[in-house]
Amino acid sequence: MFEEPFRFVEAIANRREYIENQIATGSPVVALNYAGGILLLTLGRERQKIFEVYDRIALAAIGHPGDIERLRMTAIELASTEGFTRSAGDVSLRRMANYSISPALKQAFEQVYGAPYLARMLFVELGPDAGQNTFLRVDYDGAIQTNGTPFSKTRQEYAALSGTRPSAEAMERFLARDFKSGLALREALSLALDAWTVGFLALDAEGEKKDELPGSDAIRGARREQMENAAVEAAVLENRAGSNITFRTVSEEELTALRGNDAG
Amino acid sequence: MKNLFAGMAGEPFPLPPGEPGRDTGDFAALLQARGLYPAAGAVLMGVPGAVGNAAHVPVQTQATTILAFKFGEGVLVAGDRRATAGNIVVYDRADKVLEIDQHSVMAIAGTPATAWEMARVLEHSFQYYRRTQLQEMSVGGKIRALSKLLRDNFGMVMQGVGVVVPLFATYDAGPNPEAKLYFYDVMGANFEVAEYAATGSGSPAVRGVLYYENTWGAKPLREYSRTEALRLVLRALDTAAEADTATGGVDRNGRIFPVIKIITAKGIETIDDETLRGLFNAGRHLPDQPVSAGVAVG
């Protein structure tokens, strides 16, 4: 039946709807530049969502844990073998996403008899300076969105990952309004947590207030409530003297400071 | 046997979930599956006749001096900088003390090509394990990983090339936090060291110095301060270089100092040349006039 074009389109549309439903409840992830590098933050109760991929690359993902694991392993294998056979400097997020991960995701998505990957991923790569940090989102169908091309002069300094498009868009609108360059880690954590809260609220706010950002009181209230229900998971990519490894989990002490900070 | 992974190297994705290395975090297995494992050639090129033929077994290719000992702060690893081929000095700035991860150092005596490749595999192995398995490899696992690399390389050794005799030092952050030091033989046996270890052509002299100081000196090496430890290392390497042409020792005129790294709970620290220069020059007896009777002065 798939020889007929419209059936193929229909099958793909069904598949898309199925996957969107599967990942719609995923807790959002925020990524943004701060003075030391890139911060990734989410809230969760069940499992780890933010992972180290290579010296300067990290990954956050929502979706089915089995699929996320396969994609995460693949990314680590690609980066590690490239870094081993050539050099760490040859490992590039752009190459990895464009030439390996995206084509494979697209192939799995369009082969309608096989299982697609139920995963939406946000990769970040620490560049030589803040202006060259890369945020790259890869969707279950292989679609890629980045914060800039190699030839673009200015790059967006944040990115959002969420289960639904309105939620991700709300987070980006919020960050477009409130993000400032060169934030200290503590401020960046607080801003990321607010952005997460905006995304979280937007997951439920389908329909009515889709285009409107919640007020700061609403954000603060929801943020406090959610921090009691779930744990904050945060990691950074930051340059460190004497080490090529930039990934670090944000410590419990750094997060405790955040809990006390009601000012938002 | 059919190679299950034939053709995999060019298309690394998507992979079957059961690929070697994926479940266990074994980077060497991943390299083998992709045909990238450096020691793989050793097996293919193995010449049966060469095994057990003493003429093929290298007598002395570890022309260098590396040493390590435990002292007050942790463990110290040092190596001279000279690389030789026969009686030729090839390079006077070789780095034989290599950082493998944030708490581990491998010091190498032997064939640089093999040793550096081993260090590279090891470095990637530990990081690959941490990234895929989401936990740090245990010290036991790290020690074993180097053993396995040495054993896989033994086919090459029996053909007369690629001898590597490393030292491995790390900090075990486990239930009993402690600096750990190991040395290996060419086949991959690992020996844990309680106090000090040295390998390479200059090691007899260094072992003499370390044994003497540890046993008869003012105090055992374990109680040495950082300054005392550094001073001893410089003197031991200088002593080794005095008789062994393959050991670079300390070249004050060329400003080439040994590479010395200290491993503590906090990580690895490399000692800068200025510190070493100050320590080396202080307390050194220099003759007032040229010495005639067979004593060389550096």
XYZ file of C-alpha atoms in Angstrom:
562
model
C 0.000 0.000 0.000
C 2.950 2.300 0.517
C 3.687 2.430 -3.180
C 0.925 4.981 -3.416
C 2.303 8.410 -2.537
C -0.620 9.675 -0.529
C -0.593 6.513 1.591
C 3.063 7.132 2.352
C 2.286 10.683 3.390
C -0.560 9.422 5.506
C 1.590 6.774 7.134
C 4.260 9.340 7.907
C 1.666 11.714 9.352
C 0.289 8.953 11.588
C 3.748 8.069 12.702
C 4.516 11.695 13.465
C 1.374 12.007 15.542
C 2.195 8.822 17.415
C 5.727 9.973 18.243
C 4.603 13.485 19.206
C 2.115 11.938 21.643
C 4.785 9.688 23.077
C 7.209 12.481 23.850
C 4.681 15.221 24.641
C 5.062 14.896 28.410
C 8.855 15.157 28.399
C 10.195 17.563 30.985
C 11.778 20.548 29.193
C 15.513 21.171 29.083
C 17.116 24.623 28.961
C 20.585 25.330 27.593
C 22.195 28.747 27.756
C 25.549 30.475 27.689
C 26.939 31.851 30.929
C 30.229 33.479 31.828
C 32.037 30.138 32.229
C 30.596 28.232 29.268
C 27.277 26.497 28.646
C 24.699 25.480 31.247
C 22.157 22.685 30.767
C 19.270 22.367 33.203
C 16.144 20.321 33.697
C 13.933 19.011 36.485
C 13.052 15.383 36.831
C 12.083 12.586 39.110
C 12.894 9.451 37.203
C 16.147 9.354 35.314
C 19.166 11.253 34.121
C 18.560 13.444 31.079
C 21.828 15.331 30.602
C 24.916 13.441 29.452
C 28.542 13.989 28.548
C 29.339 12.977 24.972
C 32.914 14.104 24.448
C 35.470 16.653 25.629
C 33.396 19.638 24.503
C 30.022 18.103 23.649
C 27.028 17.330 25.858
C 23.578 15.944 25.150
C 20.139 16.346 26.667
C 17.278 14.196 25.464
C 13.634 13.481 26.034
C 11.780 10.423 24.794
C 11.999 6.696 25.289
C 14.964 5.724 27.486
C 15.886 2.782 25.266
C 16.081 4.947 22.167
C 17.897 7.722 23.992
C 20.484 5.188 25.183
C 21.088 3.914 21.644
C 21.511 7.427 20.284
C 23.665 8.513 23.204
C 25.948 5.473 22.788
C 26.174 6.114 19.066
C 27.153 9.735 19.623
C 29.816 8.729 22.158
C 31.157 6.012 19.862
C 31.347 8.362 16.897
C 33.102 11.054 18.903
C 35.461 8.647 20.675
C 36.604 6.818 17.555
C 37.086 10.101 15.684
C 38.955 11.604 18.640
C 41.112 8.493 18.875
C 41.945 8.005 15.199
C 42.396 11.710 14.412
C 42.366 14.115 17.336
C 39.973 15.636 19.824
C 40.041 18.799 17.715
C 38.498 16.914 14.793
C 35.433 15.906 16.761
C 32.723 18.297 15.669
C 29.079 18.416 16.616
C 28.146 19.749 13.201
C 29.718 16.781 11.412
C 28.339 14.258 13.869
C 24.784 15.594 13.630
C 24.678 16.260 9.902
C 26.474 13.212 8.572
C 25.636 10.489 11.049
C 22.797 11.092 13.447
C 20.350 13.043 11.302
C 20.447 10.684 8.268
C 20.012 7.645 10.505
C 17.071 9.196 12.338
C 15.428 10.161 9.075
C 15.910 6.703 7.679
C 14.413 5.042 10.751
C 11.531 7.518 10.736
C 10.594 7.003 7.089
C 10.879 3.251 6.988
C 7.317 2.876 8.083
C 7.552 -0.861 8.740
C 10.387 -0.406 11.224
C 10.432 1.251 14.609
C 11.299 4.945 14.708
C 13.419 6.532 17.403
C 11.228 8.087 20.084
C 13.661 10.794 21.002
C 14.234 14.498 20.681
C 17.737 15.660 21.462
C 19.576 18.847 22.197
C 23.331 18.792 21.676
C 25.599 21.595 22.834
C 29.215 22.181 21.904
C 31.591 24.514 23.695
C 33.351 26.638 21.078
C 36.635 28.539 21.343
C 34.652 31.502 22.700
C 31.080 32.177 23.806
C 30.180 33.547 20.371
C 30.965 30.185 18.820
C 29.100 27.878 21.176
C 26.743 25.602 19.267
C 23.232 24.591 20.287
C 21.809 21.946 18.002
C 18.441 20.244 18.232
C 17.866 16.964 16.404
C 14.326 15.689 16.170
C 13.031 12.128 15.803
C 12.689 12.646 12.025
C 16.253 13.853 11.620
C 15.346 17.534 11.360
C 18.133 19.764 12.671
C 17.831 23.239 14.114
C 20.922 25.114 15.216
C 21.624 28.500 16.685
C 23.715 29.543 13.714
C 25.723 28.481 10.704
C 29.504 28.534 10.505
C 29.265 31.789 8.525
C 26.675 33.614 10.622
C 28.002 36.565 12.596
C 25.783 36.380 15.632
C 24.480 33.269 17.236
C 21.607 32.799 19.581
C 23.014 32.091 23.031
C 20.341 29.713 24.308
C 18.152 26.841 23.242
C 15.180 24.934 24.561
C 14.049 21.344 24.273
C 10.527 20.316 25.144
C 7.842 17.707 24.546
C 5.646 20.109 22.603
C 6.354 22.862 20.131
C 4.346 25.549 22.003
C 6.303 24.762 25.167
C 9.694 25.059 23.442
C 8.563 28.273 21.739
C 7.397 29.769 25.038
C 10.784 29.035 26.573
C 12.592 30.632 23.651
C 10.365 33.709 23.837
C 11.053 33.978 27.536
C 14.805 33.649 26.986
C 14.718 36.120 24.099
C 13.248 38.621 26.559
C 15.252 37.868 29.722
C 18.571 36.376 28.603
C 21.710 38.472 29.093
C 25.244 37.596 28.014
C 27.918 36.922 30.598
C 25.751 35.814 33.504
C 27.457 34.267 36.532
C 26.610 30.590 37.079
C 24.292 31.375 39.966
C 22.280 33.869 37.906
C 22.296 31.561 34.906
C 20.937 28.698 37.034
C 18.110 30.884 38.250
C 17.263 32.119 34.757
C 17.381 28.573 33.385
C 15.062 27.423 36.142
C 12.595 30.204 35.276
C 12.786 29.272 31.608
C 12.180 25.638 32.527
C 9.135 26.686 34.560
C 7.778 28.647 31.593
C 8.185 25.558 29.410
C 6.642 23.345 32.028
C 3.591 25.602 32.420
C 3.215 25.756 28.642
C 2.994 21.942 28.449
C -0.389 22.196 30.166
C -1.488 25.558 28.766
C -2.462 24.272 25.340
C -5.127 26.361 23.662
C -5.974 29.414 25.721
C -2.857 31.322 26.740
C -0.488 29.859 24.203
C 1.147 33.056 23.089
C 1.305 34.760 26.426
C 4.200 34.305 28.841
C 3.228 33.775 32.491
C 3.940 36.677 34.847
C 6.880 36.592 37.222
C 4.663 35.752 40.213
C 3.193 32.765 38.403
C 6.676 31.611 37.418
C 7.993 31.991 40.960
C 5.087 30.076 42.454
C 5.253 27.231 39.961
C 9.017 27.091 40.244
C 8.912 26.704 44.013
C 6.230 24.060 43.779
C 8.080 22.040 41.135
C 11.367 22.191 43.009
C 9.643 20.444 45.885
C 8.297 17.722 43.606
C 11.326 17.034 41.473
C 15.105 17.233 41.548
C 17.109 19.783 39.595
C 19.576 18.211 37.197
C 22.172 20.606 35.877
C 25.528 20.297 34.180
C 27.958 22.699 32.568
C 30.563 22.651 29.847
C 33.311 24.956 31.040
C 36.982 25.429 30.246
C 39.207 24.172 32.999
C 42.940 24.664 33.378
C 44.978 21.543 32.733
C 42.127 19.410 31.409
C 40.490 18.822 28.041
C 37.335 17.617 29.714
C 34.787 20.389 30.098
C 31.689 18.528 31.323
C 30.853 18.833 34.998
C 27.697 18.157 36.960
C 26.578 21.211 38.906
C 27.183 20.379 42.564
C 24.591 20.027 45.289
C 25.935 23.166 47.035
C 25.534 25.277 43.918
C 21.952 24.044 43.607
C 21.173 24.614 47.277
C 22.030 28.264 46.814
C 19.413 28.275 44.064
C 16.740 26.840 46.291
C 17.118 29.697 48.732
C 16.998 32.286 45.971
C 13.358 33.335 45.838
C 13.984 36.518 43.914
C 14.000 34.515 40.665
C 35.502 -17.241 11.096
C 33.098 -14.823 9.555
C 33.747 -11.280 10.610
C 30.450 -10.063 11.964
C 31.537 -6.469 11.732
C 32.916 -6.468 8.218
C 31.923 -3.293 6.449
C 31.018 -1.625 9.717
C 33.915 0.810 9.745
C 32.446 2.956 6.996
C 28.906 3.050 8.365
C 29.073 3.396 12.117
C 25.350 3.886 12.492
C 22.898 2.363 13.219
C 24.614 -0.378 15.141
C 23.184 -3.567 16.558
C 22.576 -3.127 20.296
C 24.920 -6.000 21.081
C 28.063 -4.508 19.592
C 31.164 -5.198 21.702
C 31.930 -2.292 23.936
C 28.423 -0.946 23.967
C 27.146 -2.842 26.995
C 30.446 -2.998 28.831
C 32.031 0.338 27.980
C 35.061 -1.472 26.549
C 36.715 0.954 24.151
C 39.357 -1.548 23.001
C 36.565 -3.904 21.914
C 34.927 -1.079 19.977
C 38.230 -0.330 18.227
C 38.669 -4.013 17.411
C 35.168 -4.169 15.954
C 35.975 -1.227 13.706
C 39.411 -2.512 12.768
C 41.129 0.382 14.546
C 42.858 -1.448 17.398
C 46.575 -0.595 17.260
C 47.897 -3.929 18.548
C 45.773 -5.897 16.077
C 48.715 -6.085 13.666
C 50.760 -7.940 16.240
C 48.604 -11.011 15.935
C 48.439 -10.904 12.149
C 52.160 -10.485 11.776
C 53.051 -13.117 14.371
C 55.879 -15.277 13.031
C 55.692 -18.701 14.686
C 59.405 -19.294 14.270
C 60.223 -16.153 16.162
C 58.595 -17.329 19.365
C 61.170 -18.607 21.790
C 64.019 -17.541 19.561
C 66.268 -15.611 21.890
C 67.878 -13.729 19.020
C 64.589 -11.973 18.428
C 64.103 -10.919 22.000
C 65.387 -7.426 22.580
C 67.936 -7.186 25.332
C 67.855 -3.529 26.164
C 65.491 -1.214 24.397
C 64.181 0.634 27.420
C 66.831 3.306 27.157
C 65.519 5.888 29.530
C 64.862 6.389 33.214
C 61.513 6.741 34.851
C 60.779 6.529 38.536
C 57.958 6.986 40.973
C 57.551 6.893 44.715
C 54.999 7.612 47.371
C 55.680 10.571 49.621
C 53.823 12.694 52.157
C 51.310 14.250 49.764
C 50.641 11.325 47.436
C 52.662 9.766 44.657
C 55.265 11.411 42.468
C 56.135 10.246 38.937
C 59.169 11.488 37.036
C 60.954 10.821 33.783
C 63.973 12.223 31.975
C 63.456 13.736 28.530
C 65.898 11.862 26.304
C 64.867 9.585 23.464
C 67.563 7.446 21.867
C 67.993 5.051 18.977
C 71.063 2.940 19.613
C 73.776 5.394 20.556
C 72.080 8.327 18.837
C 70.171 10.932 20.808
C 67.010 11.424 18.787
C 65.187 13.924 20.898
C 65.901 15.737 24.129
C 62.399 16.903 24.977
C 60.438 13.675 24.964
C 57.566 13.499 27.413
C 57.500 10.080 29.005
C 55.178 10.940 31.871
C 51.704 11.009 30.380
C 48.435 12.016 31.990
C 45.783 9.403 31.291
C 42.925 10.943 33.234
C 42.441 13.440 36.014
C 44.051 11.155 38.602
C 46.160 8.728 36.580
C 49.624 8.982 35.128
C 51.483 6.464 33.003
C 55.244 6.737 32.709
C 56.845 4.876 29.855
C 60.148 3.197 29.181
C 60.457 1.465 25.852
C 59.412 1.996 22.262
C 57.733 5.411 22.022
C 55.442 4.504 19.109
C 53.901 1.629 21.030
C 53.931 3.360 24.386
C 52.232 6.542 23.175
C 49.636 4.513 21.305
C 48.967 2.532 24.471
C 48.594 5.731 26.434
C 46.168 6.971 23.820
C 44.054 3.831 23.925
C 44.105 3.915 27.702
C 43.091 7.559 27.917
C 40.183 7.022 25.575
C 39.238 3.758 27.302
C 38.808 5.388 30.694
C 36.826 8.296 29.305
C 34.730 6.098 27.048
C 33.894 3.928 30.038
C 32.931 6.915 32.171
C 30.812 8.483 29.424
C 28.970 5.352 28.355
C 28.568 3.646 31.734
C 28.024 6.886 33.687
C 30.478 5.892 36.400
C 34.232 6.082 36.888
C 36.222 2.932 36.121
C 37.614 1.382 39.313
C 41.348 1.455 39.955
C 41.376 -2.339 39.556
C 39.748 -1.952 36.145
C 42.274 0.664 35.057
C 45.233 -1.454 36.146
C 43.817 -4.401 34.250
C 43.188 -2.325 31.108
C 46.909 -1.559 30.843
C 47.784 -5.215 31.527
C 45.617 -6.247 28.630
C 47.208 -3.733 26.257
C 50.654 -5.037 27.178
C 49.594 -8.630 26.661
C 48.049 -7.850 23.305
C 51.338 -6.251 22.323
C 53.428 -9.263 23.308
C 53.339 -10.724 19.782
C 55.185 -7.631 18.585
C 57.657 -7.864 21.454
C 58.523 -11.426 20.474
C 59.347 -10.143 17.004
C 61.782 -7.747 18.561
C 59.927 -4.457 18.405
C 57.582 -2.472 20.598
C 58.799 -3.300 24.100
C 57.057 -1.142 26.678
C 57.642 -1.299 30.425
C 55.379 1.249 32.068
C 54.733 2.546 35.538
C 51.193 3.458 36.416
C 50.245 5.758 39.275
C 46.772 6.822 40.291
C 44.704 7.993 43.211
C 42.085 5.594 44.528
C 39.178 7.671 45.826
C 37.382 4.516 47.014
C 36.491 3.605 50.598
C 40.177 3.773 51.619
C 41.475 6.816 49.747
C 45.103 6.295 48.842
C 47.688 6.949 46.162
C 48.507 3.766 44.239
C 51.590 2.819 42.274
C 52.167 -0.151 39.951
C 54.856 -1.393 37.638
C 54.478 -3.896 34.806
C 56.553 -6.435 32.979
C 56.485 -6.731 29.170
C 53.842 -9.465 29.277
C 51.444 -7.361 31.305
C 51.874 -8.663 34.845
C 51.211 -5.809 37.247
C 52.906 -5.407 40.586
C 51.692 -3.024 43.222
C 54.454 -0.988 44.737
C 54.497 -0.061 48.401
C 57.259 2.534 48.269
C 59.100 3.211 45.018
C 59.668 1.882 41.514
C 62.001 2.662 38.612
C 62.416 1.217 35.142
C 64.568 1.867 32.098
C 68.297 1.677 31.502
C 69.127 4.177 34.227
C 67.011 2.429 36.826
C 69.774 0.497 38.648
C 71.345 3.790 39.737
C 67.978 5.273 40.663
C 66.954 2.215 42.616
C 70.243 2.448 44.481
C 69.554 6.048 45.420
C 65.941 5.390 46.412
C 66.760 2.264 48.393
C 69.536 4.058 50.202
C 67.430 7.088 51.086
C 64.388 5.051 52.043
C 66.316 2.660 54.253
C 69.247 4.665 55.645
C 68.332 8.260 55.002
C 67.011 10.794 57.492
C 63.477 9.438 57.091
C 61.538 7.043 54.835
C 60.307 8.378 51.485
C 56.696 8.224 52.666
C 57.406 11.059 55.090
C 59.110 13.317 52.563
C 57.745 16.801 52.005
C 57.185 18.021 48.452
C 60.468 19.934 48.347
C 62.430 16.996 49.719
C 60.806 14.640 47.239
C 61.509 16.915 44.261
C 65.100 17.418 45.320
C 65.595 13.670 45.597
C 64.099 13.040 42.153
C 66.404 15.556 40.494
C 69.435 14.111 42.234
C 68.445 10.544 41.431
C 67.964 11.324 37.715
C 71.218 13.261 37.618
C 72.931 10.279 39.213
C 71.413 7.924 36.631
C 72.500 10.187 33.776
C 76.030 10.275 35.095
C 76.699 6.718 33.911
C 73.832 6.039 31.477
C 74.081 7.885 28.166
C 70.457 7.057 27.357
C 69.224 9.068 30.317
C 68.954 12.801 29.849
C 69.017 13.685 33.532
C 69.009 17.415 34.108
C 70.344 19.743 31.431
C 70.756 23.091 33.152
C 72.399 24.769 30.206
C 69.718 23.622 27.783
C 67.137 24.346 30.472
C 65.726 20.890 30.006
C 64.380 19.508 33.238
C 62.714 16.174 33.871
C 58.937 15.953 33.720
C 57.658 15.527 37.260
C 54.005 15.051 38.119
C 52.460 14.763 41.551
C 49.189 12.914 42.088
C 47.066 13.730 45.124
C 43.384 13.512 46.003
C 42.950 16.847 44.200
C 44.345 15.615 40.899
C 47.592 15.902 38.970
C 50.064 18.724 39.232
C 53.016 19.254 36.901
C 56.045 20.891 38.502
C 57.297 23.897 36.568
C 60.886 24.215 35.389
C 61.658 27.277 37.522
C 60.952 25.364 40.724
C 63.135 22.498 39.539
C 65.965 24.792 38.547
C 66.041 26.370 41.993
C 65.994 23.027 43.741
C 68.622 21.483 41.497
C 71.141 24.284 41.768
C 70.920 24.577 45.545
C 73.344 22.363 47.416
C 75.175 21.077 44.399
C 78.942 20.732 44.787
C 80.702 22.450 41.933
C 84.439 22.124 41.626
C 86.547 25.279 41.928
C 88.714 24.227 39.028
C 88.529 21.707 36.172
C 88.590 18.162 37.470
C 91.240 15.976 35.922
C 90.631 12.512 37.286
C 87.838 11.018 35.258
C 84.920 12.796 36.844
C 82.663 14.536 34.377
C 80.939 17.668 35.510
C 77.639 18.422 33.786
